[in-house]
Amino acid sequence: MFAAAALTLALPATSASGTVAHAPASRPLYTTAAPVAMLKDMDSGAILFERGADKRFAPASMAKVMTAYVVLDLIDSGKLSRGAIFTVDQKTYDKWNGSNGGSTMFLRAGEKVSVDELLKGLITVSGNDAAAVLAVGIDGSEEVFVNRMNTMAKLLGMTSSHFGTPNGWPDGGVTKVSAADLITLADRLIRDHPGGYARYFSIPRLQHGTAPDGTPIVQPNRNPILGNIEGADGLKTGHTSEAGYCFLGSAKRNGRRLILVVAGMDSEKARRDEAERLMRWGFEAWEGRELVPAHAKVGHLDVGQGDAPTVAAEAAIPVRMTVPKGYEGGFRATMRARAPLAAPVDKGARIAELIVTPDGLPPQATPLLAANNVGKGDGWDRLRTGFYRLTGW
């Protein structure tokens, strides 16, 4: 069952008497011609704007972000090495070379290439060939790897998404996502694999392969806000005739990270202009106010049958309340969790959410992590836990 506990946190504004100053919130206005658009403040969980957020559509090459998540998860769990070498087989080359398979990092049949280089090609230049070589190298076929992608999507809570290819190539409508799911994917990738995100998602250009005249092939990153918006550092564009021009992007400025989706645009320019405008609006019309510093303990949760009766919940990053510029209201804060937790509990596991509700605005949710390990207990531990719950000692 879920349990909620009220928390006492510093309030952003008070009157002379010391009571909270309540003022009605006025949401900043934003209008767009984009059929699908969504903007989230990652630290607070606040949705700043949404239009068609749950509409399912073809993601085109934005599907490669899921491929990247799966590969990074394998690397960080020790099941795959960045230095592992995969060979480009003839079948994969014939299917995905530049003349047949759209965007490419110009891999050659028989070429041996590292996972590290393939990830760079996957994200920086949207290599369809890179996605396929990763899939085949990891699981023996694209089809088996796609099963892995869909399993991961379910684990991440992407309830509206299904993948049919590792690269988003048109597949008769099998691959579908929603903006809300893409935001979830980007949020989890940045939180769960920060090292991989920093390593692969903001490379300005990629040099790989040689042209027929022997000169190196250099391709720029296709991210339309990279270098144009302060703090922009990811994620991925997409385009097919079915999907239109799409973009999943993120930027971090003064400690605040925003994630956006725009989809269904009718030109590359329209996609770039809308992404830049929406991201600037998010930073300029809204502000984040820090409520909890990074690594602060927010509360404790009961642990069933553990070697300790409770585990501390902490904020992995500074928790900010996102409000319109000049906001003068107060807020309520609660910690929500499914309690008691079942042992074992691993340090760093998500165990709760901090729910902050500013006056006149929707609730904002930030995940809280276990601050320490709690192992399975023996009979004595369970007896001691029961005594603790009865007495508080």
Coordinates of C-alpha atoms in Angstrom, one line a residue:
M1 CA 0.0 0.0 0.0
F2 CA 1.1 3.6 -0.5
A3 CA 1.9 5.8 2.5
A4 CA 2.3 9.5 2.5
A5 CA 4.0 11.6 5.2
A6 CA 3.9 15.4 5.5
L7 CA 7.3 17.1 5.5
T8 CA 8.4 20.4 7.0
L9 CA 10.4 22.3 4.4
A10 CA 11.5 25.9 4.0
L11 CA 8.8 28.0 2.4
P12 CA 9.7 30.3 -0.5
A13 CA 7.7 33.3 0.6
T14 CA 6.2 34.5 3.9
S15 CA 4.3 37.5 5.2
A16 CA 5.5 39.8 8.0
S17 CA 3.7 37.7 10.5
G18 CA 5.6 34.6 9.4
T19 CA 2.7 32.8 7.8
V20 CA 2.8 31.6 4.3
A21 CA 1.9 34.2 1.7
H22 CA -0.7 32.6 -0.6
A23 CA -1.1 34.2 -4.1
P24 CA -3.0 32.7 -7.0
A25 CA -0.6 31.3 -9.6
S26 CA -0.8 32.5 -13.2
R27 CA 0.7 30.0 -15.6
P28 CA 2.8 31.6 -18.3
L29 CA 1.1 31.4 -21.7
Y30 CA 2.6 29.4 -24.6
T31 CA 1.1 28.8 -28.0
T32 CA 2.4 26.4 -30.7
A33 CA 1.5 25.1 -34.1
A34 CA 3.2 21.8 -33.3
P35 CA 0.8 18.9 -33.3
V36 CA 2.7 17.3 -30.4
A37 CA 4.8 19.2 -27.9
M38 CA 5.8 18.7 -24.3
L39 CA 8.2 20.3 -21.9
K40 CA 9.2 19.0 -18.5
D41 CA 11.4 20.3 -15.7
M42 CA 13.3 17.2 -14.8
D43 CA 14.3 18.2 -11.2
S44 CA 10.8 19.0 -10.0
G45 CA 8.9 16.7 -12.4
A46 CA 6.7 19.7 -13.3
I47 CA 5.1 19.6 -16.8
L48 CA 5.4 23.1 -18.0
F49 CA 3.6 22.6 -21.3
E50 CA 1.9 19.7 -23.1
R51 CA -0.1 19.3 -26.3
G52 CA -0.9 15.8 -27.6
A53 CA 1.3 14.3 -24.9
D54 CA -0.4 10.9 -24.9
K55 CA -0.9 10.8 -28.7
R56 CA 0.8 7.8 -30.2
F57 CA 3.0 8.4 -33.2
A58 CA 6.0 7.0 -35.1
P59 CA 9.2 8.3 -33.5
A60 CA 11.6 7.8 -36.5
S61 CA 15.2 8.0 -35.3
M62 CA 14.2 9.0 -31.8
A63 CA 13.7 5.3 -31.2
K64 CA 17.5 5.1 -31.1
V65 CA 17.4 6.7 -27.6
M66 CA 15.8 3.4 -26.4
T67 CA 18.6 1.5 -28.2
A68 CA 21.2 3.7 -26.4
Y69 CA 19.5 3.2 -23.1
V70 CA 19.5 -0.6 -23.5
V71 CA 23.2 -0.6 -24.5
L72 CA 24.2 1.8 -21.7
D73 CA 22.3 -0.3 -19.2
L74 CA 24.3 -3.4 -20.3
I75 CA 27.5 -1.5 -20.0
D76 CA 26.8 -0.1 -16.5
S77 CA 25.7 -3.5 -15.2
G78 CA 28.9 -5.0 -16.3
K79 CA 27.4 -7.2 -19.0
L80 CA 28.9 -5.4 -22.0
S81 CA 32.2 -3.6 -22.4
R82 CA 32.6 -0.3 -24.3
G83 CA 35.7 -1.9 -25.9
A84 CA 33.8 -4.9 -27.1
I85 CA 34.4 -5.4 -30.9
F86 CA 31.5 -6.3 -33.3
T87 CA 32.0 -7.2 -36.9
V88 CA 29.7 -5.8 -39.5
D89 CA 28.2 -8.8 -41.3
Q90 CA 27.3 -8.8 -45.0
K91 CA 23.5 -9.1 -44.3
T92 CA 23.5 -6.1 -42.0
Y93 CA 25.7 -4.1 -44.5
D94 CA 23.4 -4.9 -47.4
K95 CA 20.3 -3.8 -45.5
W96 CA 21.6 -0.6 -43.9
N97 CA 24.4 0.8 -46.0
G98 CA 24.1 4.5 -47.0
S99 CA 22.5 3.8 -50.4
N100 CA 19.7 1.7 -48.9
G101 CA 19.2 2.5 -45.2
G102 CA 19.0 6.3 -44.7
S103 CA 21.3 8.0 -42.3
T104 CA 24.6 6.1 -41.8
M105 CA 28.0 6.2 -40.1
F106 CA 29.4 4.5 -43.3
L107 CA 30.3 1.2 -41.8
R108 CA 31.7 -1.4 -44.3
A109 CA 31.0 -5.1 -44.6
G110 CA 33.6 -7.0 -42.5
E111 CA 34.6 -3.9 -40.5
K112 CA 35.4 -4.4 -36.9
V113 CA 34.1 -1.6 -34.7
S114 CA 33.9 -1.0 -30.9
V115 CA 30.7 -0.6 -29.0
D116 CA 32.0 2.8 -28.0
E117 CA 32.3 3.9 -31.6
L118 CA 29.0 2.5 -32.5
L119 CA 27.3 4.5 -29.7
K120 CA 28.9 7.6 -31.0
G121 CA 27.6 6.9 -34.5
L122 CA 24.2 5.9 -33.2
I123 CA 23.6 9.3 -31.5
T124 CA 25.8 11.8 -33.2
V125 CA 24.9 11.0 -36.9
S126 CA 21.8 8.8 -36.3
G127 CA 23.5 5.8 -37.9
N128 CA 20.9 3.2 -38.8
D129 CA 23.7 0.9 -39.5
A130 CA 25.2 1.5 -36.1
A131 CA 21.9 0.6 -34.4
A132 CA 21.7 -2.7 -36.4
V133 CA 25.3 -3.7 -35.7
L134 CA 24.7 -3.1 -32.0
A135 CA 21.5 -5.2 -32.0
V136 CA 23.1 -8.1 -34.0
G137 CA 26.3 -8.0 -32.0
I138 CA 24.5 -8.1 -28.6
D139 CA 21.6 -10.5 -29.4
G140 CA 22.4 -12.2 -32.7
S141 CA 19.5 -10.5 -34.5
E142 CA 17.6 -7.2 -34.6
E143 CA 14.4 -9.0 -33.7
V144 CA 15.7 -10.4 -30.5
F145 CA 17.2 -7.1 -29.5
V146 CA 13.9 -5.4 -30.2
N147 CA 12.3 -7.8 -27.7
R148 CA 14.9 -6.5 -25.2
M149 CA 13.9 -2.9 -26.0
N150 CA 10.2 -3.6 -25.4
T151 CA 10.9 -5.3 -22.1
M152 CA 12.9 -2.3 -21.0
A153 CA 10.1 0.1 -22.1
K154 CA 7.7 -1.8 -19.8
L155 CA 10.2 -1.6 -16.9
L156 CA 10.5 2.1 -17.4
G157 CA 6.8 2.7 -17.4
M158 CA 6.5 3.6 -21.1
T159 CA 2.9 2.4 -21.3
S160 CA 2.1 3.9 -24.8
S161 CA 5.2 2.7 -26.6
H162 CA 6.2 -0.3 -28.7
F163 CA 9.3 -0.8 -30.8
G164 CA 9.6 -2.8 -34.0
T165 CA 13.2 -1.9 -35.0
P166 CA 16.3 -0.7 -33.2
N167 CA 16.6 2.4 -35.3
G168 CA 13.1 3.7 -35.9
W169 CA 13.0 2.9 -39.7
P170 CA 9.4 2.9 -41.0
D171 CA 7.9 -0.6 -40.2
G172 CA 4.2 -0.3 -41.2
G173 CA 3.1 1.3 -38.0
V174 CA 4.6 -1.2 -35.5
T175 CA 6.8 1.3 -33.8
K176 CA 4.8 3.9 -31.8
V177 CA 5.6 6.1 -28.9
S178 CA 4.0 9.1 -27.1
A179 CA 5.7 12.4 -26.1
A180 CA 5.1 11.5 -22.4
D181 CA 6.9 8.2 -22.9
L182 CA 9.8 9.8 -24.7
I183 CA 10.1 12.3 -21.8
T184 CA 10.1 9.4 -19.4
L185 CA 12.8 7.7 -21.4
A186 CA 15.1 10.7 -21.6
D187 CA 14.6 11.4 -17.9
R188 CA 15.6 7.9 -16.9
L189 CA 18.5 7.8 -19.3
I190 CA 20.0 11.0 -17.9
R191 CA 19.4 9.9 -14.3
D192 CA 20.3 6.2 -14.6
H193 CA 23.3 6.6 -16.9
P194 CA 24.7 10.1 -16.4
G195 CA 28.2 9.1 -17.5
G196 CA 27.0 7.6 -20.8
Y197 CA 24.7 10.6 -21.4
A198 CA 27.7 13.0 -20.9
R199 CA 29.9 10.8 -23.1
Y200 CA 27.7 10.3 -26.2
F201 CA 24.9 12.9 -26.5
S202 CA 26.7 16.2 -27.1
I203 CA 29.5 15.2 -29.5
P204 CA 29.6 18.1 -32.0
R205 CA 30.7 15.9 -35.0
L206 CA 31.8 12.4 -35.8
Q207 CA 34.7 11.3 -38.0
H208 CA 34.4 7.7 -39.2
G209 CA 35.2 6.1 -42.5
T210 CA 36.7 7.5 -45.7
A211 CA 35.2 8.8 -48.9
P212 CA 36.0 7.2 -52.3
D213 CA 38.8 9.8 -52.7
G214 CA 40.4 8.8 -49.4
T215 CA 39.4 11.8 -47.4
P216 CA 37.9 11.3 -43.9
I217 CA 34.1 11.4 -43.6
V218 CA 33.1 14.0 -41.0
Q219 CA 29.4 14.5 -40.2
P220 CA 27.9 17.1 -37.8
N221 CA 25.6 16.3 -34.9
R222 CA 22.0 16.7 -36.1
N223 CA 20.8 18.1 -32.8
P224 CA 19.2 21.4 -33.8
I225 CA 19.7 23.1 -30.4
L226 CA 23.2 22.0 -29.7
G227 CA 25.4 25.1 -29.7
N228 CA 22.3 27.3 -30.2
I229 CA 20.7 27.1 -26.8
E230 CA 22.7 27.6 -23.7
G231 CA 23.2 24.4 -21.8
A232 CA 21.9 22.1 -24.6
D233 CA 23.5 18.7 -24.4
G234 CA 21.2 16.1 -26.1
L235 CA 19.2 14.0 -27.2
K236 CA 18.0 13.0 -30.7
T237 CA 16.2 14.1 -33.8
G238 CA 13.9 12.0 -36.0
H239 CA 12.4 12.3 -39.5
T240 CA 10.4 10.2 -41.9
S241 CA 7.6 11.1 -44.2
E242 CA 5.2 9.4 -41.8
A243 CA 6.5 11.0 -38.6
G244 CA 7.4 14.5 -39.9
Y245 CA 10.3 16.3 -38.3
C246 CA 10.6 15.4 -34.6
F247 CA 13.0 16.1 -31.7
L248 CA 13.6 14.9 -28.2
G249 CA 15.9 17.4 -26.6
S250 CA 17.4 18.5 -23.2
A251 CA 19.3 21.4 -21.8
K252 CA 20.7 22.3 -18.3
R253 CA 21.1 25.8 -17.1
N254 CA 21.9 27.1 -13.6
G255 CA 21.1 23.7 -12.1
R256 CA 17.8 23.3 -13.9
R257 CA 17.3 20.6 -16.6
L258 CA 14.5 20.8 -19.1
I259 CA 13.4 18.0 -21.5
L260 CA 11.2 18.7 -24.5
V261 CA 9.5 16.9 -27.3
V262 CA 8.3 18.5 -30.5
A263 CA 6.8 16.2 -33.2
G264 CA 5.0 16.3 -36.5
M265 CA 6.7 19.5 -37.8
D266 CA 6.6 20.0 -41.6
S267 CA 10.2 21.1 -42.0
E268 CA 13.7 20.9 -40.5
K269 CA 13.6 24.7 -39.9
A270 CA 10.1 24.5 -38.2
R271 CA 11.4 21.8 -35.9
R272 CA 14.5 23.8 -35.0
D273 CA 12.6 27.1 -34.4
E274 CA 9.9 25.5 -32.3
A275 CA 12.4 23.5 -30.2
E276 CA 14.5 26.7 -29.5
R277 CA 11.4 28.8 -28.7
L278 CA 9.9 26.2 -26.3
M279 CA 13.2 25.6 -24.5
R280 CA 13.9 29.4 -24.1
W281 CA 10.3 29.9 -22.8
G282 CA 10.8 27.1 -20.2
F283 CA 13.9 28.8 -18.8
E284 CA 12.7 32.4 -19.1
A285 CA 9.1 32.2 -18.0
W286 CA 9.7 29.7 -15.2
E287 CA 12.1 29.4 -12.3
G288 CA 13.3 26.6 -10.0
R289 CA 13.5 27.2 -6.3
E290 CA 15.6 24.7 -4.3
L291 CA 13.8 23.0 -1.5
V292 CA 16.1 20.1 -0.7
P293 CA 19.9 20.0 -1.4
A294 CA 21.5 17.1 -3.1
H295 CA 22.0 14.0 -0.8
A296 CA 19.8 15.5 2.0
K297 CA 17.8 12.9 3.9
V298 CA 14.1 13.6 3.5
G299 CA 12.7 10.9 5.7
H300 CA 12.8 7.2 6.7
L301 CA 10.7 4.2 5.4
D302 CA 10.0 1.0 7.2
V303 CA 11.6 -2.1 5.8
G304 CA 10.0 -5.5 6.2
Q305 CA 12.2 -8.5 7.3
G306 CA 15.4 -6.5 6.9
D307 CA 18.6 -6.3 9.0
A308 CA 17.6 -2.8 9.9
P309 CA 14.0 -1.5 10.6
T310 CA 14.2 1.5 8.3
V311 CA 16.0 3.0 5.4
A312 CA 16.7 6.7 4.8
A313 CA 15.3 8.3 1.6
E314 CA 17.5 10.9 0.1
A315 CA 17.5 13.3 -2.8
A316 CA 20.0 12.3 -5.4
I317 CA 20.0 15.8 -6.9
P318 CA 18.8 19.2 -5.6
V319 CA 15.0 19.2 -5.5
R320 CA 13.5 22.3 -7.0
M321 CA 10.0 23.5 -7.1
T322 CA 9.2 25.0 -10.5
V323 CA 7.0 28.0 -10.5
P324 CA 6.3 31.0 -12.7
K325 CA 8.8 33.8 -12.5
G326 CA 7.9 36.1 -9.6
Y327 CA 5.7 33.5 -7.9
E328 CA 4.8 34.5 -4.3
G329 CA 2.8 31.5 -3.1
G330 CA 3.6 28.7 -0.8
F331 CA 3.5 24.9 -1.2
R332 CA 2.8 21.6 0.5
A333 CA 5.3 18.7 0.5
T334 CA 4.7 15.0 1.2
M335 CA 6.8 11.9 0.7
R336 CA 4.9 9.1 -1.0
A337 CA 6.0 5.5 -1.0
R338 CA 4.8 1.9 -1.1
A339 CA 5.5 0.8 2.5
P340 CA 6.8 -1.2 4.1
L341 CA 9.6 -1.9 1.7
A342 CA 10.7 -5.5 1.2
A343 CA 14.3 -6.4 2.1
P344 CA 16.8 -6.3 0.6
V345 CA 16.9 -2.7 -0.4
D346 CA 19.9 -1.5 -2.4
K347 CA 21.6 1.8 -1.9
G348 CA 20.5 4.1 -4.8
A349 CA 17.3 2.2 -5.5
R350 CA 14.2 4.4 -6.0
I351 CA 12.0 4.0 -2.9
A352 CA 9.8 7.0 -2.8
E353 CA 8.7 10.3 -4.4
L354 CA 8.8 13.8 -3.0
I355 CA 5.4 15.3 -4.0
V356 CA 5.5 19.1 -3.9
T357 CA 2.3 21.0 -4.7
P358 CA 2.7 24.8 -5.1
D359 CA -0.4 26.9 -4.5
G360 CA -2.6 26.9 -7.6
L361 CA -0.3 24.5 -9.6
P362 CA -0.4 20.8 -10.2
P363 CA 1.7 18.5 -8.0
Q364 CA 5.4 18.0 -8.9
A365 CA 7.1 14.6 -8.2
T366 CA 10.8 14.0 -7.7
P367 CA 12.2 10.5 -7.1
L368 CA 13.9 9.7 -3.8
L369 CA 16.6 7.0 -3.4
A370 CA 17.7 4.7 -0.7
A371 CA 20.6 6.3 1.2
N372 CA 22.0 2.9 2.4
N373 CA 21.7 -0.8 1.9
V374 CA 19.3 -2.9 4.0
G375 CA 19.9 -6.6 3.7
K376 CA 17.6 -9.5 4.5
G377 CA 17.4 -10.0 8.3
D378 CA 17.5 -13.2 10.4
G379 CA 15.1 -14.1 13.2
W380 CA 16.9 -11.7 15.7
D381 CA 16.7 -8.8 13.2
R382 CA 13.0 -9.4 12.7
L383 CA 12.4 -9.5 16.5
R384 CA 14.4 -6.3 16.9
T385 CA 12.4 -4.6 14.1
G386 CA 9.2 -5.5 15.7
F387 CA 10.4 -4.1 19.0
Y388 CA 11.4 -0.9 17.2
R389 CA 8.0 -0.5 15.7
L390 CA 6.3 -1.0 19.0
T391 CA 8.6 1.3 21.0
G392 CA 10.5 3.5 18.6
W393 CA 13.7 2.3 20.1

